[in-house]
Short mmCIF file of C-alpha atoms and ligand atoms in Angstrom, two decimals:
data_model
loop_
_atom_site.label_atom_id
_atom_site.label_comp_id
_atom_site.label_asym_id
_atom_site.label_seq_id
_atom_site.Cartn_x
_atom_site.Cartn_y
_atom_site.Cartn_z
CA MET A 1 19.80 -4.27 -5.45
CA PRO A 2 15.77 -4.11 -5.86
CA ALA A 3 13.77 -6.89 -8.36
CA PRO A 4 15.67 -7.40 -11.84
CA SER A 5 12.36 -7.26 -13.01
CA LEU A 6 8.83 -8.11 -11.83
CA ASP A 7 7.89 -10.84 -12.95
CA SER A 8 11.10 -13.00 -11.00
CA LEU A 9 8.85 -10.99 -8.31
CA VAL A 10 5.63 -12.33 -9.56
CA SER A 11 7.47 -15.68 -9.37
CA LEU A 12 8.63 -15.56 -6.04
CA CYS A 13 5.33 -13.98 -4.70
CA LYS A 14 3.34 -17.23 -6.25
CA ARG A 15 6.05 -19.79 -4.76
CA ARG A 16 6.22 -18.40 -1.68
CA GLY A 17 2.72 -17.61 -0.97
CA PHE A 18 2.38 -14.23 -0.73
CA ILE A 19 0.61 -13.42 -3.95
CA PHE A 20 -1.45 -15.51 -5.68
CA PRO A 21 -3.58 -15.05 -8.40
CA GLY A 22 -7.66 -14.40 -8.27
CA SER A 23 -10.15 -17.71 -8.75
CA GLU A 24 -6.75 -19.56 -10.16
CA ILE A 25 -8.31 -23.23 -10.26
CA TYR A 26 -11.07 -21.01 -12.85
CA GLY A 27 -8.72 -19.77 -15.02
CA GLY A 28 -8.04 -17.03 -12.78
CA LEU A 29 -9.57 -13.84 -13.40
CA ALA A 30 -7.73 -10.49 -15.06
CA ASN A 31 -5.59 -8.86 -12.21
CA THR A 32 -7.46 -9.81 -9.58
CA TRP A 33 -4.80 -11.16 -7.15
CA ASP A 34 -5.20 -12.49 -3.74
CA TYR A 35 -3.40 -12.22 -0.44
CA GLY A 36 -1.11 -15.53 1.01
CA PRO A 37 -0.20 -16.30 4.17
CA LEU A 38 2.81 -13.46 4.16
CA GLY A 39 1.58 -10.95 1.90
CA LEU A 40 -1.07 -10.73 4.36
CA GLU A 41 0.63 -10.45 6.94
CA ILE A 42 3.18 -7.45 5.53
CA LYS A 43 -0.54 -5.99 4.53
CA ASN A 44 -1.29 -5.79 7.86
CA ARG A 45 1.58 -4.90 9.85
CA LEU A 46 1.96 -1.72 7.47
CA GLN A 47 -1.43 -1.38 8.36
CA ARG A 48 -0.43 -1.78 12.29
CA GLU A 49 2.17 0.28 11.57
CA TRP A 50 0.47 3.49 9.95
CA TRP A 51 -2.30 3.48 12.35
CA LYS A 52 0.09 3.49 15.11
CA ARG A 53 2.03 5.87 13.33
CA PHE A 54 -0.58 8.22 12.27
CA VAL A 55 -3.75 7.66 14.60
CA ARG A 56 -2.18 5.94 18.20
CA SER A 57 0.40 7.95 18.95
CA ARG A 58 -0.58 11.61 17.36
CA ARG A 59 -3.30 13.92 19.91
CA ASP A 60 -4.57 15.56 16.92
CA MET A 61 -6.23 12.44 14.71
CA VAL A 62 -8.88 9.83 15.12
CA GLY A 63 -9.79 7.06 13.28
CA ILE A 64 -12.58 5.96 11.39
CA GLU A 65 -14.42 3.10 9.41
CA THR A 66 -17.36 3.79 6.66
CA GLY A 67 -19.65 2.56 4.72
CA ILE A 68 -18.35 0.99 1.44
CA LEU A 69 -21.98 1.96 -0.36
CA MET A 70 -23.26 5.31 0.45
CA ASN A 71 -26.15 6.90 -0.43
CA PRO A 72 -25.01 8.05 -4.54
CA LYS A 73 -25.77 11.87 -4.26
CA VAL A 74 -22.12 10.99 -1.92
CA TRP A 75 -21.09 10.53 -5.59
CA GLU A 76 -22.99 13.66 -7.23
CA ALA A 77 -21.66 16.16 -5.00
CA SER A 78 -18.22 15.01 -4.58
CA GLY A 79 -17.78 15.54 -8.83
CA HIS A 80 -17.11 11.27 -8.96
CA VAL A 81 -20.50 10.89 -10.98
CA SER A 82 -19.73 14.35 -13.61
CA ASN A 83 -15.62 13.86 -13.48
CA PHE A 84 -14.04 10.97 -11.84
CA GLY A 85 -13.24 9.25 -15.69
CA ASP A 86 -10.30 8.40 -18.14
CA PRO A 87 -9.82 8.53 -21.75
CA LEU A 88 -10.50 5.42 -23.50
CA VAL A 89 -9.47 4.23 -26.46
CA ASP A 90 -10.25 1.39 -28.72
CA CYS A 91 -8.71 -0.21 -31.51
CA LYS A 92 -10.65 0.41 -34.37
CA LYS A 93 -8.76 -2.90 -36.03
CA CYS A 94 -8.76 -5.46 -32.44
CA LYS A 95 -12.23 -3.61 -30.45
CA GLU A 96 -9.29 -3.80 -27.66
CA ARG A 97 -9.83 -0.65 -25.33
CA PHE A 98 -7.00 0.92 -23.76
CA ARG A 99 -6.37 4.62 -21.35
CA GLY A 100 -5.55 6.71 -24.23
CA ASP A 101 -3.51 9.28 -21.85
CA LYS A 102 -0.85 6.45 -20.55
CA LEU A 103 0.19 5.01 -24.20
CA LEU A 104 0.62 8.87 -24.60
CA GLU A 105 3.14 9.10 -21.50
CA GLU A 106 5.72 7.36 -23.05
CA LYS A 107 6.53 9.43 -25.98
CA ILE A 108 5.49 13.20 -24.03
CA GLY A 109 5.82 12.86 -20.46
CA VAL A 110 3.67 12.70 -17.32
CA GLU A 111 2.65 15.61 -17.28
CA GLY A 112 2.33 16.59 -20.88
CA ALA A 113 -0.24 13.11 -20.56
CA ALA A 114 -1.94 14.52 -17.96
CA VAL A 115 -3.23 17.27 -19.92
CA LEU A 116 -4.50 15.73 -22.69
CA THR A 117 -8.57 17.08 -23.18
CA LEU A 118 -10.10 14.54 -24.41
CA ASP A 119 -10.91 15.57 -28.40
CA GLN A 120 -6.34 15.73 -28.25
CA VAL A 121 -6.35 12.06 -27.79
CA GLN A 122 -7.35 10.28 -30.34
CA PRO A 123 -5.42 12.67 -32.84
CA MET A 124 -2.13 12.83 -30.88
CA LEU A 125 -2.01 9.47 -30.68
CA ILE A 126 -2.43 9.51 -34.65
CA ALA A 127 0.23 11.86 -34.82
CA GLU A 128 2.41 10.06 -32.78
CA LYS A 129 1.82 6.68 -35.03
CA ILE A 130 1.14 5.06 -31.18
CA GLY A 131 0.47 1.35 -32.02
CA CYS A 132 -2.69 -0.35 -30.55
CA PRO A 133 -0.14 -2.73 -27.39
CA SER A 134 -2.44 -5.85 -28.39
CA CYS A 135 -1.89 -5.27 -32.79
CA GLY A 136 0.06 -3.25 -33.55
CA SER A 137 -2.39 -1.09 -36.18
CA VAL A 138 -2.61 2.96 -35.79
CA ASP A 139 -6.13 3.24 -36.11
CA TRP A 140 -8.01 4.46 -32.97
CA ALA A 141 -11.79 5.62 -32.94
CA VAL A 142 -12.24 8.84 -31.03
CA ALA A 143 -11.25 8.91 -27.88
CA LYS A 144 -14.65 8.80 -25.17
CA LYS A 145 -14.69 10.01 -21.55
CA PHE A 146 -14.84 6.01 -19.20
CA ASN A 147 -16.51 6.89 -15.66
CA LEU A 148 -14.37 4.85 -13.33
CA MET A 149 -17.30 3.92 -10.38
CA PHE A 150 -18.03 0.70 -10.16
CA LYS A 151 -21.35 0.59 -10.73
CA THR A 152 -24.83 -1.67 -9.08
CA GLN A 153 -28.09 -2.55 -7.44
CA GLN A 154 -29.19 -1.95 -4.05
CA GLY A 155 -32.41 -4.06 -3.41
CA VAL A 156 -33.40 -7.54 -3.63
CA VAL A 157 -35.77 -7.74 -6.84
CA GLU A 158 -33.01 -7.42 -9.73
CA GLY A 159 -33.95 -4.30 -12.57
CA GLU A 160 -36.13 -2.20 -8.82
CA GLY A 161 -33.18 -1.42 -7.43
CA ALA A 162 -31.79 1.88 -6.68
CA ASP A 163 -28.15 1.86 -8.84
CA ILE A 164 -25.66 2.74 -5.71
CA TYR A 165 -21.81 2.76 -6.42
CA LEU A 166 -18.89 0.82 -4.77
CA ARG A 167 -16.64 3.99 -3.62
CA PRO A 168 -13.95 4.53 -5.21
CA GLU A 169 -12.09 6.64 -2.21
CA THR A 170 -12.11 6.32 1.30
CA ALA A 171 -12.16 9.89 1.85
CA GLN A 172 -16.31 11.12 1.43
CA GLY A 173 -16.67 8.55 4.37
CA MET A 174 -14.62 11.10 5.98
CA PHE A 175 -16.49 14.41 4.62
CA VAL A 176 -19.53 13.54 5.12
CA ASN A 177 -18.95 12.16 8.95
CA PHE A 178 -16.81 15.92 9.46
CA LYS A 179 -19.74 16.53 11.72
CA ASN A 180 -20.75 14.05 13.98
CA ILE A 181 -16.37 13.50 14.52
CA ALA A 182 -16.19 17.36 15.60
CA GLN A 183 -19.08 17.34 17.13
CA THR A 184 -18.21 13.99 19.47
CA SER A 185 -14.30 13.61 19.81
CA ARG A 186 -13.84 17.18 21.05
CA LYS A 187 -10.97 17.58 18.97
CA ARG A 188 -10.59 21.18 17.71
CA LEU A 189 -8.37 22.45 14.18
CA PRO A 190 -6.17 21.10 12.79
CA PHE A 191 -7.31 17.96 13.54
CA GLY A 192 -7.03 14.51 11.11
CA VAL A 193 -9.60 11.79 9.96
CA ALA A 194 -7.44 8.81 8.99
CA GLN A 195 -9.36 5.73 7.37
CA VAL A 196 -7.83 2.37 6.13
CA GLY A 197 -10.10 1.02 3.62
CA THR A 198 -11.13 -1.29 -0.01
CA VAL A 199 -12.12 0.54 -2.64
CA PHE A 200 -13.34 -0.03 -6.74
CA ARG A 201 -11.97 1.61 -9.51
CA ASN A 202 -12.76 0.11 -12.76
CA GLU A 203 -9.84 0.53 -14.31
CA ILE A 204 -9.45 0.94 -18.34
CA THR A 205 -5.78 -1.10 -17.98
CA PRO A 206 -4.87 -2.22 -15.48
CA GLY A 207 -2.00 -4.28 -14.35
CA ASN A 208 2.28 -4.62 -13.64
CA PHE A 209 1.14 -7.01 -11.21
CA THR A 210 -1.07 -5.54 -8.28
CA PHE A 211 0.67 -1.97 -9.30
CA ARG A 212 -3.02 -1.11 -10.62
CA THR A 213 -5.41 -3.30 -9.61
CA ARG A 214 -10.20 -2.66 -9.56
CA GLU A 215 -9.94 -3.55 -6.08
CA PHE A 216 -7.77 -2.46 -3.67
CA GLN A 217 -6.82 -0.65 -0.30
CA GLN A 218 -6.05 2.91 0.48
CA MET A 219 -4.70 4.17 4.03
CA GLU A 220 -6.05 8.25 3.84
CA ILE A 221 -6.38 11.43 5.90
CA GLU A 222 -8.47 13.98 5.76
CA TYR A 223 -6.51 16.75 7.74
CA PHE A 224 -9.39 20.12 8.61
CA VAL A 225 -7.53 23.14 9.11
CA GLU A 226 -8.33 26.76 8.85
CA PRO A 227 -8.06 28.26 5.48
CA GLY A 228 -5.06 30.25 5.35
CA THR A 229 -2.97 27.79 7.55
CA GLU A 230 -2.62 24.60 4.92
CA GLY A 231 0.38 26.09 3.25
CA PRO A 232 2.83 25.26 6.10
CA ILE A 233 0.63 22.03 7.14
CA PHE A 234 1.17 20.64 3.57
CA GLU A 235 4.79 21.10 3.41
CA ASN A 236 4.84 19.35 7.10
CA TRP A 237 2.70 16.42 5.75
CA LYS A 238 5.50 16.17 2.63
CA GLU A 239 7.79 15.62 5.00
CA VAL A 240 6.01 12.75 7.08
CA MET A 241 5.11 11.07 3.79
CA TRP A 242 8.23 10.81 2.74
CA GLN A 243 10.03 10.01 6.26
CA TRP A 244 7.31 7.26 6.47
CA CYS A 245 8.76 5.90 2.87
CA LEU A 246 12.02 5.70 4.40
CA ASP A 247 10.92 3.96 7.37
CA ILE A 248 9.45 1.14 5.28
CA GLY A 249 12.27 0.72 3.61
CA LEU A 250 12.26 2.75 0.66
CA SER A 251 15.80 4.45 -0.64
CA PRO A 252 15.62 7.68 -1.00
CA GLU A 253 16.99 7.65 -5.28
CA ARG A 254 13.93 5.54 -5.44
CA LEU A 255 11.59 7.90 -4.58
CA ARG A 256 10.28 11.19 -5.84
CA ILE A 257 8.59 13.88 -5.72
CA ARG A 258 6.24 15.37 -8.88
CA GLU A 259 4.14 18.24 -8.00
CA HIS A 260 1.17 18.43 -10.43
CA THR A 261 1.29 21.25 -13.15
CA LYS A 262 -1.91 23.42 -12.59
CA GLU A 263 -3.54 21.90 -15.88
CA GLU A 264 -3.28 18.64 -14.04
CA LEU A 265 -4.58 19.20 -10.67
CA SER A 266 -8.18 17.27 -10.00
CA HIS A 267 -11.32 19.03 -10.08
CA TYR A 268 -11.20 19.01 -6.71
CA SER A 269 -7.76 19.94 -5.84
CA SER A 270 -5.52 22.95 -5.38
CA ARG A 271 -2.06 21.50 -4.96
CA THR A 272 -1.02 18.26 -5.97
CA LEU A 273 2.14 16.68 -5.27
CA ASP A 274 3.07 12.64 -6.06
CA ILE A 275 5.39 10.93 -4.28
CA GLU A 276 6.78 8.40 -6.82
CA TYR A 277 8.40 5.66 -6.66
CA LYS A 278 10.92 3.84 -9.38
CA TYR A 279 9.28 0.60 -10.83
CA PRO A 280 10.98 -1.74 -13.04
CA TRP A 281 8.80 0.16 -16.10
CA GLY A 282 9.79 3.05 -14.59
CA TRP A 283 8.82 6.32 -11.79
CA GLY A 284 4.95 5.59 -11.31
CA GLU A 285 2.97 7.09 -7.86
CA LEU A 286 2.98 6.00 -4.96
CA TYR A 287 1.13 8.31 -3.10
CA GLY A 288 -0.86 11.38 -2.94
CA LEU A 289 -1.07 15.17 -1.24
CA ALA A 290 -3.02 16.95 -2.06
CA ASN A 291 -4.75 20.30 -1.01
CA ARG A 292 -8.48 20.36 -1.27
CA SER A 293 -9.75 23.10 -0.01
CA ASP A 294 -12.98 23.92 1.10
CA PHE A 295 -14.30 21.88 -2.40
CA ASP A 296 -15.66 18.86 -0.57
CA LEU A 297 -17.07 20.53 2.37
CA THR A 298 -18.85 23.37 0.70
CA GLN A 299 -20.32 20.32 -1.94
CA HIS A 300 -22.14 18.65 0.97
CA ALA A 301 -23.16 21.68 2.84
CA LYS A 302 -24.76 22.51 -0.74
CA CYS A 303 -26.14 18.86 -1.49
CA SER A 304 -27.35 17.96 1.52
CA GLY A 305 -28.64 21.04 3.15
CA GLN A 306 -26.68 20.58 5.94
CA ASP A 307 -24.44 23.25 7.59
CA MET A 308 -20.83 22.31 7.36
CA THR A 309 -19.03 24.98 8.58
CA TYR A 310 -17.11 24.80 12.44
CA THR A 311 -16.99 27.21 15.02
CA ASP A 312 -13.79 28.38 17.05
CA PRO A 313 -14.74 27.37 20.39
CA ASP A 314 -12.89 29.79 21.54
CA ASP A 315 -14.89 32.37 19.45
CA PRO A 316 -18.61 31.38 18.77
CA LYS A 317 -17.77 34.45 16.25
CA LYS A 318 -15.41 32.64 13.90
CA LYS A 319 -17.34 29.95 11.76
CA PHE A 320 -15.82 28.68 8.39
CA VAL A 321 -15.86 25.91 6.91
CA PRO A 322 -12.71 23.89 6.91
CA TYR A 323 -10.15 23.50 4.46
CA VAL A 324 -8.28 19.83 3.89
CA VAL A 325 -5.05 18.45 2.95
CA GLU A 326 -4.94 15.36 2.08
CA PRO A 327 -2.44 12.37 2.66
CA THR A 328 -3.34 9.75 0.58
CA PHE A 329 -1.25 6.00 0.57
CA GLY A 330 -1.90 3.31 -1.59
CA LEU A 331 -1.84 0.19 0.72
CA THR A 332 -1.37 -2.48 -1.87
CA ARG A 333 0.66 -0.67 -3.95
CA THR A 334 3.23 -0.82 -0.61
CA VAL A 335 2.93 -3.86 -0.58
CA LEU A 336 4.58 -3.76 -4.21
CA ALA A 337 7.09 -1.24 -3.76
CA ILE A 338 8.52 -2.67 -0.63
CA LEU A 339 9.28 -5.77 -1.96
CA LEU A 340 10.38 -4.71 -5.43
CA GLU A 341 12.99 -3.23 -3.18
CA ALA A 342 13.68 -5.79 -0.75
CA TYR A 343 14.02 -8.32 -3.73
CA GLU A 344 17.93 -9.38 -4.41
CA GLU A 345 19.38 -11.84 -6.50
CA GLU A 346 22.58 -11.71 -4.76
CA ASN A 347 25.68 -13.39 -6.12
CA LEU A 348 27.55 -16.10 -3.27
CA ALA A 349 30.89 -17.27 -3.20
CA ASP A 350 31.47 -20.87 -5.18
CA ASP A 351 29.42 -19.25 -7.71
CA ASP A 352 26.32 -19.22 -5.72
CA THR A 353 24.06 -17.28 -5.73
CA ARG A 354 20.70 -16.59 -3.07
CA THR A 355 17.29 -15.15 -3.72
CA VAL A 356 16.86 -12.72 -0.21
CA LEU A 357 14.93 -9.60 0.69
CA HIS A 358 16.06 -7.16 2.59
CA LEU A 359 12.65 -6.76 4.20
CA LYS A 360 13.10 -4.03 7.44
CA PRO A 361 11.71 -6.38 10.09
CA LEU A 362 9.16 -4.29 11.13
CA VAL A 363 7.72 -5.24 7.81
CA ALA A 364 8.73 -8.35 7.21
CA PRO A 365 5.81 -11.36 7.48
CA PHE A 366 8.00 -13.44 10.20
CA ASP A 367 10.11 -11.54 13.30
CA LEU A 368 11.91 -14.99 13.38
CA ALA A 369 12.42 -18.61 12.62
CA ILE A 370 13.16 -21.69 15.10
CA LEU A 371 14.91 -24.91 12.91
CA PRO A 372 15.69 -27.69 14.62
CA LEU A 373 18.66 -29.45 13.17
CA SER A 374 17.27 -33.10 13.10
CA LYS A 375 13.44 -34.35 13.18
CA LYS A 376 14.56 -36.60 16.03
CA GLU A 377 11.74 -36.96 18.65
CA HIS A 378 13.84 -34.91 21.78
CA LEU A 379 15.33 -32.45 19.56
CA SER A 380 12.39 -31.48 18.33
CA SER A 381 10.63 -31.53 21.35
CA TYR A 382 12.54 -28.76 22.90
CA ALA A 383 12.67 -26.60 19.88
CA GLU A 384 8.65 -26.98 19.68
CA GLU A 385 8.71 -25.95 23.75
CA LEU A 386 11.48 -22.60 22.56
CA HIS A 387 9.23 -21.32 19.72
CA LYS A 388 6.41 -21.56 22.34
CA LYS A 389 8.20 -19.77 24.67
CA ILE A 390 10.02 -17.45 22.52
CA VAL A 391 6.25 -16.56 21.64
CA GLN A 392 5.04 -15.90 25.31
CA GLU A 393 7.71 -14.07 26.15
CA THR A 394 8.76 -11.91 23.48
CA GLY A 395 4.74 -11.98 21.56
CA LEU A 396 6.77 -12.36 18.21
CA PHE A 397 5.50 -13.92 15.18
CA VAL A 398 8.12 -17.14 15.08
CA ASP A 399 7.96 -19.63 11.75
CA TYR A 400 8.73 -22.98 13.24
CA ASP A 401 10.50 -25.46 10.55
CA VAL A 402 11.52 -29.06 10.17
CA THR A 403 11.54 -30.16 7.28
CA GLY A 404 14.49 -30.90 4.94
CA SER A 405 18.08 -29.96 4.85
CA ILE A 406 19.35 -26.58 7.30
CA GLY A 407 20.86 -24.80 3.54
CA LYS A 408 17.56 -25.64 2.58
CA ARG A 409 15.95 -24.08 5.24
CA TYR A 410 17.97 -20.92 5.62
CA ARG A 411 17.53 -20.42 1.70
CA ARG A 412 13.23 -20.63 2.28
CA GLN A 413 14.06 -18.24 5.29
CA ASP A 414 16.10 -15.35 3.11
CA GLU A 415 13.55 -15.70 0.37
CA ILE A 416 10.77 -14.81 2.66
CA GLY A 417 12.18 -12.52 4.23
CA THR A 418 13.30 -13.38 7.87
CA PRO A 419 15.04 -11.34 9.69
CA LYS A 420 16.60 -13.94 11.78
CA CYS A 421 16.93 -17.39 12.35
CA VAL A 422 17.75 -19.86 15.10
CA THR A 423 18.89 -22.99 15.14
CA VAL A 424 18.61 -25.80 17.91
CA ASP A 425 21.26 -28.51 17.84
CA PHE A 426 22.77 -31.25 19.70
CA GLY A 427 24.69 -28.69 21.47
CA THR A 428 21.19 -26.94 22.86
CA ILE A 429 20.47 -30.65 24.49
CA GLY A 430 23.50 -31.23 25.74
CA GLU A 431 24.67 -33.79 23.25
CA ASP A 432 27.34 -32.36 21.20
CA ALA A 433 30.37 -30.71 23.00
CA VAL A 434 31.46 -29.47 19.75
CA GLN A 435 28.07 -28.15 18.19
CA GLY A 436 28.02 -25.79 21.71
CA GLU A 437 27.04 -26.11 24.92
CA LYS A 438 23.49 -27.42 26.14
CA ASP A 439 21.24 -24.65 26.45
CA THR A 440 22.90 -22.60 23.63
CA VAL A 441 21.84 -21.91 20.68
CA THR A 442 22.73 -20.63 16.61
CA ILE A 443 21.16 -17.05 15.93
CA ARG A 444 21.63 -17.09 12.04
CA ASP A 445 21.59 -13.24 10.25
CA ARG A 446 19.72 -13.07 7.14
CA ASP A 447 21.66 -9.85 4.72
CA THR A 448 24.72 -11.02 6.72
CA GLN A 449 24.77 -14.80 7.29
CA ALA A 450 26.70 -14.33 10.14
CA GLN A 451 25.77 -16.42 12.93
CA GLU A 452 27.15 -16.39 16.67
CA ARG A 453 26.59 -18.38 19.60
CA LEU A 454 24.18 -17.36 22.68
CA THR A 455 22.11 -19.11 25.47
CA ILE A 456 18.57 -18.91 25.41
CA SER A 457 18.12 -16.51 28.33
CA SER A 458 20.37 -13.86 26.61
CA LEU A 459 18.56 -14.79 22.72
CA ILE A 460 15.41 -14.15 24.68
CA GLU A 461 16.26 -10.81 26.27
CA LYS A 462 17.66 -9.63 22.97
CA LEU A 463 13.91 -10.38 20.79
CA LYS A 464 12.45 -8.45 23.72
CA ALA A 465 15.07 -5.40 22.80
CA HIS A 466 14.28 -5.96 19.81
P1 ATP B 501 -3.52 6.60 -10.65
O1 ATP B 501 -2.37 7.96 -11.38
O2 ATP B 501 -1.74 5.64 -10.13
O3 ATP B 501 -4.03 6.25 -11.35
P2 ATP B 501 -4.47 7.89 -8.67
O4 ATP B 501 -3.81 9.17 -8.80
O5 ATP B 501 -5.74 8.18 -9.35
O6 ATP B 501 -3.67 7.03 -9.02
P3 ATP B 501 -5.56 8.42 -6.00
O7 ATP B 501 -6.64 8.75 -6.36
O8 ATP B 501 -4.92 9.43 -5.53
O9 ATP B 501 -4.79 7.82 -7.20
O10 ATP B 501 -5.29 7.44 -4.99
C1 ATP B 501 -4.79 7.30 -4.20
C2 ATP B 501 -3.81 6.41 -3.86
O11 ATP B 501 -4.48 4.31 -4.27
C3 ATP B 501 -2.17 6.36 -4.90
O12 ATP B 501 -1.30 7.04 -4.69
C4 ATP B 501 -2.33 4.51 -4.83
O13 ATP B 501 -1.55 4.30 -4.00
C5 ATP B 501 -3.41 4.32 -5.10
N1 ATP B 501 -4.11 3.50 -6.50
C6 ATP B 501 -4.34 4.76 -6.78
N2 ATP B 501 -5.13 3.65 -7.56
C7 ATP B 501 -4.93 2.65 -7.68
C8 ATP B 501 -4.98 1.16 -7.96
N3 ATP B 501 -6.14 0.74 -9.18
N4 ATP B 501 -4.93 0.02 -7.41
C9 ATP B 501 -3.83 0.30 -6.67
N5 ATP B 501 -3.37 1.07 -6.25
C10 ATP B 501 -3.85 2.63 -6.56
#
C-alpha cells in the first residue's frame, strides 16, 4: 500500500529527518527542501547503485562531471535560449502566475495540453471555464512564453559581468566533451557517458513536495550510436530503465510508459517516451527516454566551429556525427517515488496501527539497528562493542538506539525503513537464561515483525551474505 496522501509522507519526512523545508528558521523559501540525514542516505544510495549499474559494471559506459556554469553559447546552440520555456498565464484578478498547459491537463489530458500552441492557451482556459487556483476567477491574460533558465552574472562588479545561466540539464556538459571523451577513453561506438548533478529550472508552478522544484538532481546518460542503429538500442534502454524501476522497489501497477505524440516532442527529439509513476495526485513523469538524433552534436559543431564527427577506427573512411539515445533519471524525483511506494499505515491486531516504510534494503537509510534492551552500563557496552564489530566485519550502515521502550524503538525503526533490528538483552550477556543463551541476540524483521534468536557469529555470517 503506498502513502494514502502526500501530506502523510511530508509529515513523516519532517518528523524523522528525511526532508526538511528549506531555510525553515527564516520562514522558509517556497518549494525548497533540504535533505536530512536519512533522506540524504537514500539519495546517496540510489546514486551509488545507479552508478554501479550503469557505469562501473558496463564496458560501454564512462562517467564525467562537468560544470554547472557553461559558456552561454552552449545554451544558444542547444536551443535552450529560444525554446526552453513553458506557457505562463497571469490571473488578471489576483496577479498569480501559472503554467497554462498544466491547468488544462485535467480537462484535455496530458497529451492534449502538451501540444497546445502559445496562442491557444488563454482561449482554451476561458472556453473550458478553468478558474484561477488561487482566487477562482476566469479572467486570464494572454499566455507568454517563459524561459525556464536561471540567469546570473559572472564577474566581480555588479552589472558589468556577462550574463550566464545555471545549467537546466546535465546533458550539454556531455555533448561539449564528446570529442575529449572519444579521444581519451578509447571507447568505440556505441558507448555512453553518464553524469549525476544538480540542475536549475525556474519552474512557474513548482510543488507537490519534491516532485517539481527549481533546484534538483538528475542522473543522465548520453548514449552515442551510429546513425541507423538507434532503434533497437532505444528499445533496449526502455527495458533497462523499466527493470531499474522494479529493482528499486516501484511496483509495475504504479508504472506505465507513455510515448510522446509527434506534436509534443521537444525541439531536439525525434522520439521520446516517459516512464510515468502514479503519484497520489495522478500519473506524472518519473523518467524520460529520448532519441536526440545528431541534433546536439551538429548544433555544437555549427556554433563552435569544431568538428564533432566520429571516425570508425576500423575504417577511417567511415566518418559520421553520432546519434544519441538519452535515458534520463530524476534523482530527487526517484527519492519521492520510492518513499511514496514504501509508505504504509498498517493495521495490526488489537486496533493498533504502525507506520512502516517497506523500502528495499538496497535503498533503506540504515541496513540494521542495534537496540540494547536496557541502558545498564554492562549491557550497553556489550551492544556498543557488537555495533563496532558488525560495522567492521560487514561494512553495513548500522544505527544504534538506546533510548525509550523497546516497542517504541521498533516503531521508530519501522518508520524509517530499517529492514532488521537486533536486540541485545540480558540473555545475550549471560544473565537471563529465559531471554536466551549467552552470546545470542534477537533479530527482528521489519515487514513480518517475526523474531529469531541467533548466535552472534551466525548473525554476522547472515549479514555478510546480505
Ligand atoms: P516535466 O514534464 O515533469 O516538467 P521534463 O520533461 O521537463 O519534466 P526532463 O527535461 O526530461 O523533464 O528532465 C529529466 C528528468 O528530471 C525528469 O524525468 C524528472 O525525473 C526530472 N525533473 C524534471 N524537472 C524536474 C523538477 N522541476 N523537479 C524535480 N525533478 C525534475
